[in-house]
mmCIF file of C-alpha atoms and ligand atoms in Angstrom:
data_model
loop_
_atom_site.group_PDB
_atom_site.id
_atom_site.type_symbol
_atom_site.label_atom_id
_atom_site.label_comp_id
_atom_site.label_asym_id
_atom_site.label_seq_id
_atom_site.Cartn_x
_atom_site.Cartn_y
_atom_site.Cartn_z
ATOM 1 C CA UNK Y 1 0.000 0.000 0.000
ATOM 2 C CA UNK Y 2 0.893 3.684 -0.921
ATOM 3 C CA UNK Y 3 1.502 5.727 2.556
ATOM 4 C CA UNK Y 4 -0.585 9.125 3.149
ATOM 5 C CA UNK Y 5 0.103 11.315 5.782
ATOM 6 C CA UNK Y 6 -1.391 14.560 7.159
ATOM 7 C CA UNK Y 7 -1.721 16.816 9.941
ATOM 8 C CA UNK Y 8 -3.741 19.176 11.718
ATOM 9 C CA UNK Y 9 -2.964 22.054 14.193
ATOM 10 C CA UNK Y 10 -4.733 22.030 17.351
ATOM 11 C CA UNK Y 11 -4.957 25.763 17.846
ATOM 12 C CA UNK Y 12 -8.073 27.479 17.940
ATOM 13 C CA UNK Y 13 -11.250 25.925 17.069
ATOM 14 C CA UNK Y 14 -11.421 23.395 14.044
ATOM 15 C CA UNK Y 15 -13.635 25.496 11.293
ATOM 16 C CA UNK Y 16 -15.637 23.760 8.433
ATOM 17 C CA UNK Y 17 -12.608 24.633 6.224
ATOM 18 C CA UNK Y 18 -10.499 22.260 8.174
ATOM 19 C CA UNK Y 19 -13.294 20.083 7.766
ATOM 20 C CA UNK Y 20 -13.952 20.260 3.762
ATOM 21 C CA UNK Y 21 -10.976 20.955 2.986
ATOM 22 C CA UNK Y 22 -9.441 18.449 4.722
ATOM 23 C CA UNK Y 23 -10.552 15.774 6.654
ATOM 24 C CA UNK Y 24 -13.272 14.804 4.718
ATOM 25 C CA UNK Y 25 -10.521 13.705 2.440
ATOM 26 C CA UNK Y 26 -8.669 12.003 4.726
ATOM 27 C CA UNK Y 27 -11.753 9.581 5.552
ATOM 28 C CA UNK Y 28 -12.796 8.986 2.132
ATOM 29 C CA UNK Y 29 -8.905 8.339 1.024
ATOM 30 C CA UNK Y 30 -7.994 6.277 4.245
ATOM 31 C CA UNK Y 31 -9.081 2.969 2.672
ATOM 32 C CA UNK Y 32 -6.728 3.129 0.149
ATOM 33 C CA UNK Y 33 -3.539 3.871 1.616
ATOM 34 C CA UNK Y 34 -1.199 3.213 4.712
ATOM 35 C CA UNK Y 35 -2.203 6.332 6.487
ATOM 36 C CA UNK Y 36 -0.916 8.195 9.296
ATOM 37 C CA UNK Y 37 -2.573 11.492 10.970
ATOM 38 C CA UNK Y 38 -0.931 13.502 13.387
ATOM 39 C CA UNK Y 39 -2.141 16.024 16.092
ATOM 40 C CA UNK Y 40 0.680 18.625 15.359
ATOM 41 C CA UNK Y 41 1.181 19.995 18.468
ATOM 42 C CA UNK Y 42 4.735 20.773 17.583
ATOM 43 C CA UNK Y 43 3.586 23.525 14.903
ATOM 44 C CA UNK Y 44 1.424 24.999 17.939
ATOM 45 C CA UNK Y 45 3.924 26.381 20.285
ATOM 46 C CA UNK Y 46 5.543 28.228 17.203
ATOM 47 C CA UNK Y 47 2.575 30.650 18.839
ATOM 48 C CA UNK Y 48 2.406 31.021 22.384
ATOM 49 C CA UNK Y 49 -0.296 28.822 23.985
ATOM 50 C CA UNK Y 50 -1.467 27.992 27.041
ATOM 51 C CA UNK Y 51 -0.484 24.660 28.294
ATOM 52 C CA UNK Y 52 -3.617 23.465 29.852
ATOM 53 C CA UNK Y 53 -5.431 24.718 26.997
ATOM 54 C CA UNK Y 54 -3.489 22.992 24.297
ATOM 55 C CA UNK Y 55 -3.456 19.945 25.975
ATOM 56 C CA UNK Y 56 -7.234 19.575 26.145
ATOM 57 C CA UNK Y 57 -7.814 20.913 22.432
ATOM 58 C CA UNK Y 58 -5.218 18.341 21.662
ATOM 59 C CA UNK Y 59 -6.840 15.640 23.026
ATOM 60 C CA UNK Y 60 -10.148 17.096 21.528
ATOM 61 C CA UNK Y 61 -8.388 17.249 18.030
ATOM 62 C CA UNK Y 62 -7.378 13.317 18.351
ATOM 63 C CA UNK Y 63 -10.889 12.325 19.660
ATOM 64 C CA UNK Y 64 -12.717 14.788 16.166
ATOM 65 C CA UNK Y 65 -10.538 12.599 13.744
ATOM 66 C CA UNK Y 66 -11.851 9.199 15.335
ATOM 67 C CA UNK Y 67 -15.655 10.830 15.123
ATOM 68 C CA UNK Y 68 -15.124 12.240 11.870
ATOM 69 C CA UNK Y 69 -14.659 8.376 10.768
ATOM 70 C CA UNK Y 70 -10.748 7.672 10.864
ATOM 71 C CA UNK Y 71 -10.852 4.152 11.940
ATOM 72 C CA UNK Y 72 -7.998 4.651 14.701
ATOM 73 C CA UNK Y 73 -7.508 0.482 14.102
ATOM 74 C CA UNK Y 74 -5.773 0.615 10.568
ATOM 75 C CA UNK Y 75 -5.041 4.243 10.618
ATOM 76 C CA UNK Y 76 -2.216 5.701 12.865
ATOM 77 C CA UNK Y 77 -3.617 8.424 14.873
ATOM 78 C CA UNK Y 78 -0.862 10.136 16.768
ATOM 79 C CA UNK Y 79 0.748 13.295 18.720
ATOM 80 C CA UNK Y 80 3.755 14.830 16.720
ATOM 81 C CA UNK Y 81 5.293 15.019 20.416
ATOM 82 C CA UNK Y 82 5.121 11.714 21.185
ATOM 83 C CA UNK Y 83 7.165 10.503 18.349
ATOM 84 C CA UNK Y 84 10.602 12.405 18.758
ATOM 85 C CA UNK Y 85 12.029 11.126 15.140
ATOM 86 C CA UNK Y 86 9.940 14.385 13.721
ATOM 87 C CA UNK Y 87 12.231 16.836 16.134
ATOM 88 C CA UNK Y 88 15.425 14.580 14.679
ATOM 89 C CA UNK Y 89 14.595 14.953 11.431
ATOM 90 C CA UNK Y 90 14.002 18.503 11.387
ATOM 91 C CA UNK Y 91 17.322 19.087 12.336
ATOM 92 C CA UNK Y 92 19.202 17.346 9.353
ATOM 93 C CA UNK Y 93 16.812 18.912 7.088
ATOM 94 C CA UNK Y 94 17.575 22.600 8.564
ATOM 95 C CA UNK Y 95 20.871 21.755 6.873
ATOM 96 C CA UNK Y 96 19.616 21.032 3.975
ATOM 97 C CA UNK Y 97 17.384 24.385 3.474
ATOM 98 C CA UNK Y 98 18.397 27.528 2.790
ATOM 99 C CA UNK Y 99 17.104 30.651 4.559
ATOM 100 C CA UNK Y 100 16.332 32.300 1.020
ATOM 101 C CA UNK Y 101 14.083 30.107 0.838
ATOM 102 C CA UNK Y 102 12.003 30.276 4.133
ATOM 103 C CA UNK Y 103 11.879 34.148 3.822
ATOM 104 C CA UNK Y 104 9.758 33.608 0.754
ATOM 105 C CA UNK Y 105 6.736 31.435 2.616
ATOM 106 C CA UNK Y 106 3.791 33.495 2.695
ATOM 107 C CA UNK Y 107 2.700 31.532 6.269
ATOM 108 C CA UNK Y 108 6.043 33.128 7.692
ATOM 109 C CA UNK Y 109 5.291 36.578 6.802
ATOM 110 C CA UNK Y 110 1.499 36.999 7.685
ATOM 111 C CA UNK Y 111 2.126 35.265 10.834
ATOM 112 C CA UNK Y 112 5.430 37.439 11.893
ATOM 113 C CA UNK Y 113 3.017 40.270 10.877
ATOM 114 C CA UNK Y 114 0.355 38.770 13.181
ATOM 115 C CA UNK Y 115 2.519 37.814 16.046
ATOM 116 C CA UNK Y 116 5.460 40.457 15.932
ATOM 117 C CA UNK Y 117 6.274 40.366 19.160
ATOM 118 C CA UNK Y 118 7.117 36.681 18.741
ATOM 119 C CA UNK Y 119 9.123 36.191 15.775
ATOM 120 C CA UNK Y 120 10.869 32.687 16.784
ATOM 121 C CA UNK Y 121 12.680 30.730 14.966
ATOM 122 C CA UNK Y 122 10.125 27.959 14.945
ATOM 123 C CA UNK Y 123 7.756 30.025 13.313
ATOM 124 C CA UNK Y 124 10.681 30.200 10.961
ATOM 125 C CA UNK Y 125 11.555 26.813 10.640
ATOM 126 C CA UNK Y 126 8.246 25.939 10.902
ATOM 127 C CA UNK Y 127 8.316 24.151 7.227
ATOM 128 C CA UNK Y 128 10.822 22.290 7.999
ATOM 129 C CA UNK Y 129 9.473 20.645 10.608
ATOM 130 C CA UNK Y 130 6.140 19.674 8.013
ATOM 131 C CA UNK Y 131 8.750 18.165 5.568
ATOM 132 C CA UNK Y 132 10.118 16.020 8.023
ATOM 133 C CA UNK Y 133 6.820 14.999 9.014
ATOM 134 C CA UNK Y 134 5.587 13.980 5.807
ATOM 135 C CA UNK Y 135 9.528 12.652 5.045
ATOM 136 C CA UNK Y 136 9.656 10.718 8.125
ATOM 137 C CA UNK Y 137 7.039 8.614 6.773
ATOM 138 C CA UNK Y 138 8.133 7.826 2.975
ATOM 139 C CA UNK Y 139 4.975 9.444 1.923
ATOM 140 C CA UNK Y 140 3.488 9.435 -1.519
ATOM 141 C CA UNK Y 141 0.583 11.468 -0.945
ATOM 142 C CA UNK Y 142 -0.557 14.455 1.317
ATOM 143 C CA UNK Y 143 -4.195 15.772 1.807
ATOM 144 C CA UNK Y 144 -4.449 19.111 2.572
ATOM 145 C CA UNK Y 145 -6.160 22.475 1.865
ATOM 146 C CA UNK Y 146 -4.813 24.832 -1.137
ATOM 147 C CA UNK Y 147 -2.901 27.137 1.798
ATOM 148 C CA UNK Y 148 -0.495 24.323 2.291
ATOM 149 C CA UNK Y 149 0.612 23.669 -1.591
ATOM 150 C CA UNK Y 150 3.483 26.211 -0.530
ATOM 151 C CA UNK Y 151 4.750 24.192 2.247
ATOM 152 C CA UNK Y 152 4.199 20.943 0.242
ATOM 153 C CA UNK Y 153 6.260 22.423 -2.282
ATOM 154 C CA UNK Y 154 9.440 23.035 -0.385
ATOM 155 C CA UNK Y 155 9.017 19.647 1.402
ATOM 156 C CA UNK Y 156 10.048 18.279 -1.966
ATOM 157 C CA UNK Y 157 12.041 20.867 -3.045
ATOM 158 C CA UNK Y 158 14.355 19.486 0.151
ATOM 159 C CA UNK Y 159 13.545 16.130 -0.942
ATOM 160 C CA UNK Y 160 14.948 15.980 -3.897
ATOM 161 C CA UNK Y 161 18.070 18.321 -2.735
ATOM 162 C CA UNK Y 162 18.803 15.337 -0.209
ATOM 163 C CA UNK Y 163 17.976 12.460 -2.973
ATOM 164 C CA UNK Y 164 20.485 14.588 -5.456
ATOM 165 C CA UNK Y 165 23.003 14.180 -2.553
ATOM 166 C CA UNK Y 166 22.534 10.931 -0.829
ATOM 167 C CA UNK Y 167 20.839 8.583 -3.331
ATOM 168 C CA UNK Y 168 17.007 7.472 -3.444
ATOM 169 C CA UNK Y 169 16.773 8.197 0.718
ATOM 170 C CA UNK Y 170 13.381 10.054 0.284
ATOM 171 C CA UNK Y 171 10.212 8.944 -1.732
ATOM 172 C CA UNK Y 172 8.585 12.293 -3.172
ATOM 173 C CA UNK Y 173 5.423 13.350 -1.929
ATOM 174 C CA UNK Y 174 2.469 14.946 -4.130
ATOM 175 C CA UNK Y 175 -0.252 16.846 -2.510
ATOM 176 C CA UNK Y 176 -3.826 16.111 -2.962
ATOM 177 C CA UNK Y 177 -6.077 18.936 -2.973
ATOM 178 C CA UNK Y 178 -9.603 17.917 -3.411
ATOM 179 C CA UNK Y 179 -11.719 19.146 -6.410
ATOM 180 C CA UNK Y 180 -14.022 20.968 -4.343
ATOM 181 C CA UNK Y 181 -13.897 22.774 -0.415
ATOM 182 C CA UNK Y 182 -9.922 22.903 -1.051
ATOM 183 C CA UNK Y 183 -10.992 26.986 0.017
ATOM 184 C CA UNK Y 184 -13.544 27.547 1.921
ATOM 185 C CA UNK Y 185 -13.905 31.379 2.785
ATOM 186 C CA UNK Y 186 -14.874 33.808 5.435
ATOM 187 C CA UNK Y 187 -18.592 33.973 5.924
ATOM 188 C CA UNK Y 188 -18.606 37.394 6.537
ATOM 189 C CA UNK Y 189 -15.926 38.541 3.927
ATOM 190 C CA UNK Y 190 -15.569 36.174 1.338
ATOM 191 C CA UNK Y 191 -12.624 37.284 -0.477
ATOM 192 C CA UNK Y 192 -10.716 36.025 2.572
ATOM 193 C CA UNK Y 193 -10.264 32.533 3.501
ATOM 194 C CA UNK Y 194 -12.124 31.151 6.765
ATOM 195 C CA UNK Y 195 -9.643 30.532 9.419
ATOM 196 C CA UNK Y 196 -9.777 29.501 13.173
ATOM 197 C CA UNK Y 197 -7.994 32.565 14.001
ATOM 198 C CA UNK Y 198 -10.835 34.966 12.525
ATOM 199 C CA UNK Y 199 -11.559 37.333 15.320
ATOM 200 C CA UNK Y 200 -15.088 38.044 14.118
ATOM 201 C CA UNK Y 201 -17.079 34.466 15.425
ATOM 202 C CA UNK Y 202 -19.456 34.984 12.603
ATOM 203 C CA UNK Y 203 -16.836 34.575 10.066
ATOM 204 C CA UNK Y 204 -16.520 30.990 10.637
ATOM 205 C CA UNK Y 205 -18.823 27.804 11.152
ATOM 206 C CA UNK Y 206 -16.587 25.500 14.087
ATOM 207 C CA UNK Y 207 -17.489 22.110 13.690
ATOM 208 C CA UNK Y 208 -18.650 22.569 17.555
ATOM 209 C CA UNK Y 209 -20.913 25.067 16.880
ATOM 210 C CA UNK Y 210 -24.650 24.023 17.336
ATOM 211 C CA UNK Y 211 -27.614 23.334 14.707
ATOM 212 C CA UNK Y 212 -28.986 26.827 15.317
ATOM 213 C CA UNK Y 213 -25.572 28.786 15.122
ATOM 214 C CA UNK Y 214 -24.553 26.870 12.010
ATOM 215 C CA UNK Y 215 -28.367 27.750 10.872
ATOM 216 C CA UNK Y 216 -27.593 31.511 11.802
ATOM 217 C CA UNK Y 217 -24.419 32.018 10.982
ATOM 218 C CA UNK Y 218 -25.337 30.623 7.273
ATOM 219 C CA UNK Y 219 -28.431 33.075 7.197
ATOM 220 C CA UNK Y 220 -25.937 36.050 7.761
ATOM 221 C CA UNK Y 221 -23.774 35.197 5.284
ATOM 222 C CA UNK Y 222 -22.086 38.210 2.924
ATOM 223 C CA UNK Y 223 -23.660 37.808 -0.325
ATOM 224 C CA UNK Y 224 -24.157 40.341 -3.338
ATOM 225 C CA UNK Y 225 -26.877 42.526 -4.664
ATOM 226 C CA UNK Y 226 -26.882 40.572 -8.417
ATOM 227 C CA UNK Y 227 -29.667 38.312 -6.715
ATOM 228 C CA UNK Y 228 -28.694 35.367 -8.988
ATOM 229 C CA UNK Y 229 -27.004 32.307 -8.074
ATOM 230 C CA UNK Y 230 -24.001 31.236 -10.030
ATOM 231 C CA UNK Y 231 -20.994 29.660 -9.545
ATOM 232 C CA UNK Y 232 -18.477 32.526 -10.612
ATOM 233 C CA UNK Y 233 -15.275 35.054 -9.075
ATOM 234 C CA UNK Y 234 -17.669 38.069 -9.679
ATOM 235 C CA UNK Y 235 -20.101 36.711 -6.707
ATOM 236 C CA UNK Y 236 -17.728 35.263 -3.898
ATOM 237 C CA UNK Y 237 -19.987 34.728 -1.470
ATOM 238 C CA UNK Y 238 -22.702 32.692 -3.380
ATOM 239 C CA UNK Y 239 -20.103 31.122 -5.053
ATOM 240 C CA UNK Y 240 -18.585 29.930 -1.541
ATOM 241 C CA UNK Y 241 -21.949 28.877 -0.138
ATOM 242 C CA UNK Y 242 -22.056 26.969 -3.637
ATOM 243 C CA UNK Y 243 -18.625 25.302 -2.950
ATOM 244 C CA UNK Y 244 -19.975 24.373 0.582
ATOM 245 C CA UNK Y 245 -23.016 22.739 -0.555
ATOM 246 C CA UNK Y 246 -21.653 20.790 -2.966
ATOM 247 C CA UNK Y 247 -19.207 19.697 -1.102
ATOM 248 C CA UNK Y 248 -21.223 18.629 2.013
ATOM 249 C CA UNK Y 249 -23.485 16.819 -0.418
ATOM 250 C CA UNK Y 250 -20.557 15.509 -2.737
ATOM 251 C CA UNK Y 251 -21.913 17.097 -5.666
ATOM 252 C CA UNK Y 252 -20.417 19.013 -8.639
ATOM 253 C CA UNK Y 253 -20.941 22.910 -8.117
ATOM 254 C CA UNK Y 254 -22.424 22.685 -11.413
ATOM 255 C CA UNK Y 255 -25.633 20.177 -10.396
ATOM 256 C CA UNK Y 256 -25.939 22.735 -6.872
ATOM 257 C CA UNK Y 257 -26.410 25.668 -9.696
ATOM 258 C CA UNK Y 258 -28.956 23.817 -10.995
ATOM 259 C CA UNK Y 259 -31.066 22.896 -8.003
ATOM 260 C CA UNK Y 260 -31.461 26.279 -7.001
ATOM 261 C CA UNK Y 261 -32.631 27.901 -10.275
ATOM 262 C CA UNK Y 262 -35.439 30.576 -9.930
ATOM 263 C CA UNK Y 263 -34.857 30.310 -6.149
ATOM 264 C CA UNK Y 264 -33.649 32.785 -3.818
ATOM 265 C CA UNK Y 265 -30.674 33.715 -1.661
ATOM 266 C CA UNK Y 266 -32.518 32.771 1.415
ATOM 267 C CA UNK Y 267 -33.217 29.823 0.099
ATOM 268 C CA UNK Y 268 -29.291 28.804 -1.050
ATOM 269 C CA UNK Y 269 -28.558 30.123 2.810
ATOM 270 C CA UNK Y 270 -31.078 27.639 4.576
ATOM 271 C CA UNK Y 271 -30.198 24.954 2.789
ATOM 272 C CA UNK Y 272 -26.541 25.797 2.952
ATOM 273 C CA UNK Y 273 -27.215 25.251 6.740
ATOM 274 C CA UNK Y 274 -29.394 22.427 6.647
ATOM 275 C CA UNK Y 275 -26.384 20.551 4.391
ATOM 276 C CA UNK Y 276 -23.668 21.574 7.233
ATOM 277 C CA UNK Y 277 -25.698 20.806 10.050
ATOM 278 C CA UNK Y 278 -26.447 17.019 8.703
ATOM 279 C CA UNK Y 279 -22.609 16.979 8.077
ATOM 280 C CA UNK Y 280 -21.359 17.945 11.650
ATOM 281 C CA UNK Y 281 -24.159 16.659 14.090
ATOM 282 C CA UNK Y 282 -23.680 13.195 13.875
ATOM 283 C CA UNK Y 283 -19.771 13.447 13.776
ATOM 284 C CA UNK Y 284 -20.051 16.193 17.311
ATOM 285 C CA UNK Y 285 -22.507 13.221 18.454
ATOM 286 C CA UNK Y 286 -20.043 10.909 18.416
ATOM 287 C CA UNK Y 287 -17.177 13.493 19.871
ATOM 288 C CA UNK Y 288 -19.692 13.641 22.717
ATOM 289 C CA UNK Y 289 -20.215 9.987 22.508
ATOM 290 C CA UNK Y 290 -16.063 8.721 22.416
ATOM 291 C CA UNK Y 291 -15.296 11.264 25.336
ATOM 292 C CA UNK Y 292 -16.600 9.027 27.859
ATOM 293 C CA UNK Y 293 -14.866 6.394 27.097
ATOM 294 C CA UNK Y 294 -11.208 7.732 28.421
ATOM 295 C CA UNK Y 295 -9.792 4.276 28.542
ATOM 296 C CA UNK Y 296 -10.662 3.272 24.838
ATOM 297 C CA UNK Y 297 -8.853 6.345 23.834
ATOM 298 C CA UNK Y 298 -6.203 6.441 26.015
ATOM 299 C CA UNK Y 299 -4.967 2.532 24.147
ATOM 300 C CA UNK Y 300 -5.166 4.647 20.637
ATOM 301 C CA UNK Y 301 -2.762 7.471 21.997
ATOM 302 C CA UNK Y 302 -0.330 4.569 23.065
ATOM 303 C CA UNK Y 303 -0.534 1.818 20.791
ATOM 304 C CA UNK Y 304 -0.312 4.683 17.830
ATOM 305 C CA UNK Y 305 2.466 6.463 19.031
ATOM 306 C CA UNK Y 306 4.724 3.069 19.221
ATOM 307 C CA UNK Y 307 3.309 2.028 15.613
ATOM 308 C CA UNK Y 308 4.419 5.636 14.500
ATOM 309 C CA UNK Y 309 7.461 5.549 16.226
ATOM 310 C CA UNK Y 310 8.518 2.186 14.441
ATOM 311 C CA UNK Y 311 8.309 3.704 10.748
ATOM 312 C CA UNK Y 312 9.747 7.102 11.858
ATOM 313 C CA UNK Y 313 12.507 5.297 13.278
ATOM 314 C CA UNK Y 314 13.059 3.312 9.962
ATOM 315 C CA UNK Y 315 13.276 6.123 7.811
ATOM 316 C CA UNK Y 316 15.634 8.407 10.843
ATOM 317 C CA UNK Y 317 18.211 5.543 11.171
ATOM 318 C CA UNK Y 318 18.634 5.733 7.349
ATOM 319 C CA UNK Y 319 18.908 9.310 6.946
ATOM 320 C CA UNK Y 320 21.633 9.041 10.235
ATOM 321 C CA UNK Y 321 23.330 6.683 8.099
ATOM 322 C CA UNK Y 322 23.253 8.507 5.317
ATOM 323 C CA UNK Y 323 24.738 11.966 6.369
ATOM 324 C CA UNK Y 324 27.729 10.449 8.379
ATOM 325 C CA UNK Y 325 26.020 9.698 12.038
ATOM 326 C CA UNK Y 326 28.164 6.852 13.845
ATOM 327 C CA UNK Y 327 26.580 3.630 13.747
ATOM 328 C CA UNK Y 328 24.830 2.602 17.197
ATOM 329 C CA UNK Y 329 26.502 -0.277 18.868
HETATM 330 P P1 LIG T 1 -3.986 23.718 9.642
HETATM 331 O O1 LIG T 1 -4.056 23.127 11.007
HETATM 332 O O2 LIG T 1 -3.968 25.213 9.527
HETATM 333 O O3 LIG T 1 -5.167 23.191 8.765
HETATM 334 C C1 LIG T 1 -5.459 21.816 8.674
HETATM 335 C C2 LIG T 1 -5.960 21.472 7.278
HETATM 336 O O4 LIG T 1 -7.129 22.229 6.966
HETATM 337 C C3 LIG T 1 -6.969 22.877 5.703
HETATM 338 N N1 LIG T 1 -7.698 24.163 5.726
HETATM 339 C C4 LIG T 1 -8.622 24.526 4.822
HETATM 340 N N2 LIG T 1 -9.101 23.918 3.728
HETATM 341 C C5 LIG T 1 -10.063 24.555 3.025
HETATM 342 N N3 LIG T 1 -10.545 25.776 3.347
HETATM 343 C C6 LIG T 1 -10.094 26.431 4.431
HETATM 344 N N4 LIG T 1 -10.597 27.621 4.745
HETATM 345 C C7 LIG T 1 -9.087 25.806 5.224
HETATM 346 N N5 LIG T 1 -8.425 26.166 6.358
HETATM 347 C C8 LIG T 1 -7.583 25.151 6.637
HETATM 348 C C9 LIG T 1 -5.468 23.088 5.583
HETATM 349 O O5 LIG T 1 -5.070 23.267 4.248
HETATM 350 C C10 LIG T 1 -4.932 21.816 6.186
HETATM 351 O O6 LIG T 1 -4.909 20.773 5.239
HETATM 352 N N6 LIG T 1 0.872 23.197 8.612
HETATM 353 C C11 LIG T 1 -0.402 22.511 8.633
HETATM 354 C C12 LIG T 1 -0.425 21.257 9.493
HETATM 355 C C13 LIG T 1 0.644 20.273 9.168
HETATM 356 C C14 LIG T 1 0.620 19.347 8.088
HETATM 357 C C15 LIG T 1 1.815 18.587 8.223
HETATM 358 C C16 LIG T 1 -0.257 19.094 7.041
HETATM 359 C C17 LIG T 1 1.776 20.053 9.881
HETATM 360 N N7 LIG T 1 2.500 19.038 9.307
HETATM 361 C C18 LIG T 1 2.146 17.588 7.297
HETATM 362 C C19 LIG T 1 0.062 18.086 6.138
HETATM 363 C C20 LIG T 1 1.252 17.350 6.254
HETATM 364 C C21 LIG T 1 -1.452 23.455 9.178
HETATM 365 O O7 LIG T 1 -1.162 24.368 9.927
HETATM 366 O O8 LIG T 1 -2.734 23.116 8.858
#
């Protein structure tokens, strides 16, 4: 089997972007291939958090990927902590990437804008450590959102930089970005995407948030004054309630266009709720549901971190090998 890996931060709360664009991928792809998930709670403290409240929304994070349908028996669902190969690997691979090219990621300058009293070097390094996630695991494929195709980008740039060098060490990851909900935007300014770290609550639908907020929330949506729904640039917010229909119903924007001819915004809007809400309740049902059972998850965290740990250390002892580490006696 081909081996997929992908990760999630556990900052903020999840939005339906992490959700569409995302997730939902993960599930429907996780048949296929040798996968491995990670709770990156690495990335997180590239941003000052508090520890109590990471560790919960950590936890939280693990326990949403189980509900969302990640079968945590054939899939490895994991902390990035718990499996130190991803901090060893990042540090061969900062040799192997040049600053030049981490000044150009667009994720490094909107967040030292953001944060600019915090400019670390983790938030610096920060794509490092995402290529030697993916790396660790001799990944062919990655799921993720179009925001990440930057990141994926340099993981194989330093891929093949260390291949060129060392021989075939590294398989070569592609990104899969799915053909709809890769972007969800802001509900409330649709030009922008939506983003757990939105200030304005009505921006965003969290996958938390109850029937009637989603319901609300999708009623208040930013449209246009062209009162005509079409799946075009010129109307970005019926296009992006367009893009989350479809995708909640796995549909082709095209077919949505069609359902809702001679009808009205409102219309589009309720049933733009209606579509999220049947998406999220049953998977927050069983969030509610798995969070009893501490014990059940509790095995998962454990037995997953040693089944990571086993290919991670594969791949490390390798790469040790490789750039002139001393064999272990
Ligand atoms: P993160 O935690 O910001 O987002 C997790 C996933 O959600 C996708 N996403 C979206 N997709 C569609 N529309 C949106 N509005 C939207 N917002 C977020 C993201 O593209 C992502 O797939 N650096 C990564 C986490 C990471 C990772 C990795 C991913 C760390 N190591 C290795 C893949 C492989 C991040 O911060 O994603």
């Amino acid at each position: 089997k081909k081996v997929l890996f992908s990760g999630m931060q556990a900052t903020g709360n999840l939005t339906l972007g992490n959700y569409l664009g995302a997730l939902k991928n993960w599930v429907a792809l996780s048949d296929e291939y040798e996968c491995f998930y990670s709770v990156v709670d690495m990335h997180s403290i590239t941003v000052r958090q508090d520890p109590a409240v990471l560790r919960k929304r950590a936890r939280a994070l693990l326990t949403l990927y189980i509900a969302a349908g990640l079968d945590p028996e054939k899939n490895c669902i994991y902390y990035q902590s718990h499996v130190s190969g991803h901090a060893e690997l990042t540090w061969i691979l900062n040799c192997f990437t040049y600053m030049g090219e981490l000044n150009r990621m667009t994720q490094f300058k909107d967040k030292s804008a953001k944060h600019a009293d915090n400019i670390n070097a983790g938030l610096f390094t920060y794509p490092v450590l995402m290529a030697a996630d993916i790396l660790l695991f001799q990944t062919d494929l990655v799921p993720v959102g179009i925001d990440q195709m930057q990141h994926l980008e340099i993981t194989r740039d330093i891929a093949i930089r260390f291949n060129n060098i060392y021989g075939d060490v590294f398989t070569i990851p592609e990104a899969y970005i799915g053909k709809t909900g890769a972007k969800i935007m802001s509900l409330q300014d649709p030009v922008k995407k939506m983003s757990k770290s939105d200030e304005n609550p009505n921006a965003s639908i969290y996958l938390m948030d109850d029937p009637d907020t989603i319901m609300r929330k999708c009623r208040r949506a930013v449209t246009d004054s062209e009162a005509v729904i079409a799946y075009r640039d010129e109307q970005p917010g019926v296009k992006n309630l367009l893009d989350i229909y479809s995708t909640c119903l796995g549909i082709a924007p095209a077919d949505a266009v069609k359902e809702f001819e001679g009808k009205g915004y409102g219309d589009l809007k309720s049933a733009v709720g209606e579509a999220v809400v049947s998406v999220l309740k049953p998977i927050q049902d069983e969030v509610v549901r798995l969070e009893k059972d501490k014990a059940y998850i509790d095995g998962i965290i454990k037995n997953n971190a040693e089944k990571a740990n086993y290919f991670a250390t594969k791949t490390l002892r390798k790469v040790q090998k490789k750039v002139g580490f001393p064999e272990r006696i």
